[in-house]
Short mmCIF file of C-alpha atoms in Angstrom, two decimals:
data_model
loop_
_atom_site.label_atom_id
_atom_site.label_comp_id
_atom_site.label_asym_id
_atom_site.label_seq_id
_atom_site.Cartn_x
_atom_site.Cartn_y
_atom_site.Cartn_z
CA UNK A 20 55.45 75.76 -76.82
CA UNK A 21 53.87 74.53 -73.59
CA UNK A 22 55.53 71.68 -71.77
CA UNK A 23 54.02 68.62 -70.19
CA UNK A 24 51.31 69.66 -67.74
CA UNK A 25 50.29 67.53 -64.78
CA UNK A 26 47.37 68.21 -62.49
CA UNK A 27 46.99 68.47 -59.63
CA UNK A 28 50.45 69.31 -58.31
CA UNK A 29 49.70 68.10 -54.80
CA UNK A 30 47.14 65.69 -53.44
CA UNK A 31 46.37 64.22 -50.02
CA UNK A 32 44.21 61.12 -49.86
CA UNK A 33 43.17 58.62 -47.21
CA UNK A 34 43.98 54.92 -47.30
CA UNK A 35 41.38 52.98 -49.25
CA UNK A 36 40.36 55.90 -51.45
CA UNK A 37 41.06 56.14 -55.13
CA UNK A 38 42.76 58.92 -57.06
CA UNK A 39 42.97 60.11 -60.66
CA UNK A 40 45.93 62.06 -61.98
CA UNK A 41 45.97 63.93 -65.26
CA UNK A 42 48.68 64.60 -67.83
CA UNK A 43 48.57 66.80 -70.92
CA UNK A 44 51.52 66.07 -73.21
CA UNK A 45 53.41 68.51 -75.36
CA UNK A 46 51.37 69.40 -78.43
CA UNK A 47 52.04 66.89 -81.18
CA UNK A 48 53.38 64.23 -78.83
CA UNK A 49 51.50 60.96 -79.04
CA UNK A 50 53.32 58.84 -76.47
CA UNK A 51 52.69 59.30 -72.77
CA UNK A 52 54.47 57.36 -70.04
CA UNK A 53 53.97 57.38 -66.29
CA UNK A 54 56.60 56.92 -63.60
CA UNK A 55 56.55 56.67 -59.82
CA UNK A 56 59.37 58.18 -57.81
CA UNK A 57 59.93 57.19 -54.20
CA UNK A 58 63.01 57.66 -51.99
CA UNK A 59 63.49 53.92 -51.65
CA UNK A 60 62.82 52.73 -55.20
CA UNK A 61 63.82 55.70 -57.33
CA UNK A 62 62.06 56.33 -60.65
CA UNK A 63 60.05 53.32 -61.77
CA UNK A 64 58.11 52.86 -64.98
CA UNK A 65 54.37 52.36 -64.58
CA UNK A 66 53.01 52.20 -68.13
CA UNK A 67 53.12 53.79 -71.56
CA UNK A 68 50.31 54.78 -73.88
CA UNK A 69 50.53 55.46 -77.58
CA UNK A 70 47.56 56.29 -79.78
CA UNK A 71 45.14 55.42 -76.98
CA UNK A 72 46.64 51.94 -76.51
CA UNK A 73 48.73 50.70 -73.62
CA UNK A 74 51.97 49.68 -75.25
CA UNK A 75 54.06 48.70 -72.25
CA UNK A 76 53.51 48.07 -68.57
CA UNK A 77 55.79 47.98 -65.54
CA UNK A 78 55.66 45.71 -62.52
CA UNK A 79 52.90 47.37 -60.56
CA UNK A 80 49.71 45.80 -59.16
CA UNK A 81 46.42 46.06 -60.99
CA UNK A 82 45.35 48.88 -58.66
CA UNK A 83 47.36 51.11 -60.97
CA UNK A 84 45.68 51.76 -64.29
CA UNK A 85 45.66 54.37 -66.97
CA UNK A 86 44.17 55.48 -70.22
CA UNK A 87 44.82 57.85 -73.07
CA UNK A 88 42.32 59.94 -74.93
CA UNK A 89 42.16 60.79 -78.63
CA UNK A 90 43.84 64.15 -77.97
CA UNK A 91 46.77 62.26 -76.35
CA UNK A 92 45.91 63.48 -72.86
CA UNK A 93 46.33 60.72 -70.31
CA UNK A 94 45.03 59.84 -66.89
CA UNK A 95 46.25 57.36 -64.35
CA UNK A 96 44.13 55.94 -61.58
CA UNK A 97 45.13 54.29 -58.36
CA UNK A 98 42.41 52.44 -56.49
CA UNK A 99 42.35 51.30 -52.87
CA UNK A 100 45.22 53.55 -51.92
CA UNK A 101 47.92 52.27 -49.57
CA UNK A 102 50.40 54.26 -47.51
CA UNK A 103 53.17 52.98 -49.78
CA UNK A 104 51.57 54.69 -52.77
CA UNK A 105 52.78 58.03 -51.44
CA UNK A 106 55.16 59.25 -54.12
CA UNK A 107 55.87 61.76 -56.84
CA UNK A 108 54.05 60.63 -59.99
CA UNK A 109 55.65 61.81 -63.18
CA UNK A 110 54.30 61.88 -66.69
CA UNK A 111 56.54 62.03 -69.75
CA UNK A 112 55.65 62.63 -73.38
CA UNK A 113 57.48 61.80 -76.59
CA UNK A 114 56.88 62.71 -80.20
CA UNK A 115 56.28 59.38 -81.85
CA UNK A 116 57.01 56.89 -79.17
CA UNK A 117 59.48 55.15 -81.41
CA UNK A 118 62.98 54.11 -80.50
CA UNK A 119 65.61 56.73 -79.81
CA UNK A 120 63.29 59.55 -78.87
CA UNK A 121 63.68 61.75 -75.83
CA UNK A 122 61.00 61.81 -73.18
CA UNK A 123 60.06 65.18 -71.68
CA UNK A 124 58.71 65.20 -68.16
CA UNK A 125 56.10 67.23 -66.38
CA UNK A 126 56.60 68.63 -62.89
CA UNK A 127 54.79 65.74 -61.31
CA UNK A 128 51.95 65.20 -58.87
CA UNK A 129 52.95 64.72 -55.25
CA UNK A 130 50.53 62.20 -53.75
CA UNK A 131 50.43 61.72 -50.00
CA UNK A 132 48.36 58.88 -48.58
CA UNK A 133 47.47 59.20 -44.89
CA UNK B 28 67.55 43.61 -59.91
CA UNK B 29 68.99 47.02 -60.72
CA UNK B 30 69.68 47.04 -64.46
CA UNK B 31 71.03 50.61 -64.43
CA UNK B 32 73.41 51.52 -61.66
CA UNK B 33 74.86 54.78 -60.52
CA UNK B 34 77.28 53.75 -57.82
CA UNK B 35 78.16 57.21 -56.59
CA UNK B 36 75.30 58.71 -54.59
CA UNK B 37 77.02 62.08 -54.51
CA UNK B 38 79.84 64.07 -56.09
CA UNK B 39 81.35 67.41 -55.12
CA UNK B 40 83.30 69.48 -57.63
CA UNK B 41 84.82 72.95 -57.70
CA UNK B 42 83.36 75.53 -60.05
CA UNK B 43 85.20 75.55 -63.37
CA UNK B 44 86.44 71.97 -63.02
CA UNK B 45 85.17 68.90 -64.81
CA UNK B 46 82.33 66.82 -63.36
CA UNK B 47 82.25 63.16 -64.35
CA UNK B 48 79.15 61.15 -63.56
CA UNK B 49 79.20 57.42 -64.14
CA UNK B 50 76.60 54.83 -64.98
CA UNK B 51 76.76 51.07 -65.49
CA UNK B 52 74.16 48.79 -67.01
CA UNK B 53 73.65 45.07 -67.22
CA UNK B 54 71.08 44.59 -69.99
CA UNK B 55 72.70 44.17 -73.41
CA UNK B 56 69.31 44.89 -75.03
CA UNK B 57 69.54 48.55 -74.05
CA UNK B 58 70.15 50.55 -77.20
CA UNK B 59 69.56 54.15 -76.21
CA UNK B 60 70.82 56.03 -73.19
CA UNK B 61 69.81 59.36 -71.73
CA UNK B 62 70.90 61.70 -68.96
CA UNK B 63 68.42 63.77 -67.00
CA UNK B 64 68.91 66.49 -64.42
CA UNK B 65 66.43 66.82 -61.58
CA UNK B 66 65.69 69.37 -58.88
CA UNK B 67 63.61 68.40 -55.83
CA UNK B 68 59.83 68.28 -56.37
CA UNK B 69 60.24 68.83 -60.12
CA UNK B 70 60.24 66.52 -63.10
CA UNK B 71 63.53 65.43 -64.69
CA UNK B 72 64.91 67.68 -67.42
CA UNK B 73 66.43 66.02 -70.47
CA UNK B 74 70.11 66.81 -70.96
CA UNK B 75 71.70 64.62 -73.58
CA UNK B 76 71.35 61.19 -75.13
CA UNK B 77 73.37 58.65 -77.07
CA UNK B 78 72.51 55.76 -79.31
CA UNK B 79 74.28 52.46 -78.85
CA UNK B 80 75.81 52.78 -82.31
CA UNK B 81 77.85 55.75 -81.15
CA UNK B 82 80.53 56.12 -78.51
CA UNK B 83 80.36 59.86 -77.95
CA UNK B 84 77.85 62.66 -78.16
CA UNK B 85 78.54 66.28 -77.33
CA UNK B 86 76.23 69.21 -76.66
CA UNK B 87 77.83 72.37 -75.37
CA UNK B 88 79.32 71.74 -71.94
CA UNK B 89 77.88 68.22 -71.81
CA UNK B 90 79.47 65.14 -73.35
CA UNK B 91 78.30 61.58 -72.95
CA UNK B 92 80.63 58.65 -73.58
CA UNK B 93 79.46 55.09 -74.13
CA UNK B 94 81.63 52.00 -73.74
CA UNK B 95 79.44 49.12 -74.89
CA UNK B 96 81.95 46.39 -74.15
CA UNK B 97 82.17 47.55 -70.55
CA UNK B 98 78.45 48.39 -70.39
CA UNK B 99 79.43 51.78 -69.03
CA UNK B 100 78.55 55.35 -69.82
CA UNK B 101 79.63 58.64 -68.37
CA UNK B 102 78.52 62.24 -68.47
CA UNK B 103 81.18 64.94 -68.52
CA UNK B 104 80.31 68.50 -67.64
CA UNK B 105 82.98 71.05 -68.34
CA UNK B 106 83.33 73.62 -67.01
CA UNK B 107 81.07 72.91 -64.05
CA UNK B 108 78.90 75.75 -62.80
CA UNK B 109 77.03 76.19 -59.49
CA UNK B 110 73.74 76.02 -61.42
CA UNK B 111 74.63 72.46 -62.40
CA UNK B 112 74.05 71.37 -58.81
CA UNK B 113 71.21 68.83 -58.95
CA UNK B 114 70.55 65.10 -59.04
CA UNK B 115 71.60 63.48 -62.30
CA UNK B 116 69.87 60.36 -63.53
CA UNK B 117 71.10 57.96 -66.12
CA UNK B 118 68.35 56.15 -68.05
CA UNK B 119 68.28 53.40 -70.63
CA UNK B 120 65.72 52.39 -73.19
CA UNK B 121 65.30 48.84 -74.43
CA UNK B 122 63.78 47.46 -77.55
CA UNK B 123 60.41 45.96 -76.76
CA UNK B 124 59.74 42.25 -77.06
CA UNK B 125 59.21 41.48 -80.72
CA UNK B 126 61.33 44.45 -81.73
CA UNK B 127 58.59 47.01 -81.47
CA UNK B 128 58.91 50.57 -80.30
CA UNK B 129 58.65 51.57 -76.68
CA UNK B 130 59.45 54.53 -74.52
CA UNK B 131 60.01 52.56 -71.34
CA UNK B 132 62.98 54.08 -69.53
CA UNK B 133 64.93 52.28 -66.84
CA UNK B 134 66.49 54.78 -64.46
CA UNK B 135 69.51 54.60 -62.23
CA UNK B 136 69.26 55.75 -58.64
CA UNK B 137 70.83 59.13 -59.32
CA UNK B 138 73.95 61.04 -58.34
CA UNK B 139 73.72 64.29 -56.40
CA UNK B 140 76.19 66.75 -57.90
CA UNK B 141 77.27 69.73 -55.82
CA UNK B 142 79.33 72.36 -57.58
CA UNK B 143 81.14 74.55 -55.08
CA UNK B 144 81.72 78.23 -55.98
#
């Protein structure tokens, strides 16, 4: 069974540009969550999608957005990139998205903003 | 406001001995706790979890203990192996407002475990 797949693995962008990251969850998983990992802030929750609807959102500015498609694949978009957006972006999928379910992570996309 | 805290940034243990990683939390609404292992530039790998209605869960060499009154949980690895060397994250899940489901995880800052051969 394939795991969570994130593309691309590495990305370099310039300040002011926008970027789209992709996540394909484990087959059968309907919940997809996104996290940002930085050395200073650790792993922080961005948002969660379930059945194409955003179900929960973290404390990030509106420049960070996402969506989920009918096949559960998800994308996140960051507009007007800032240097501080440089981070490892992680996607996690869960079976039902209910309580007490484990989240399985992809390998992440390393975004560098120059 | 750090709701999940791992106060030990690093821990060094001899191979074959027990590793004990600790985690404290402040939010009494947390009802599910998980431990993840992470290598650099990779995503976290799920290890073990525990519901707030239990005080212990065991899976092979890994055991998680939960003390709700102290808002404390710990991960025991025994015996420790060099391949266990990684960063370990404690995470907690809270019931969403209105009681609905959510997969929002709040992570601690991690503990770097080094198992010496």
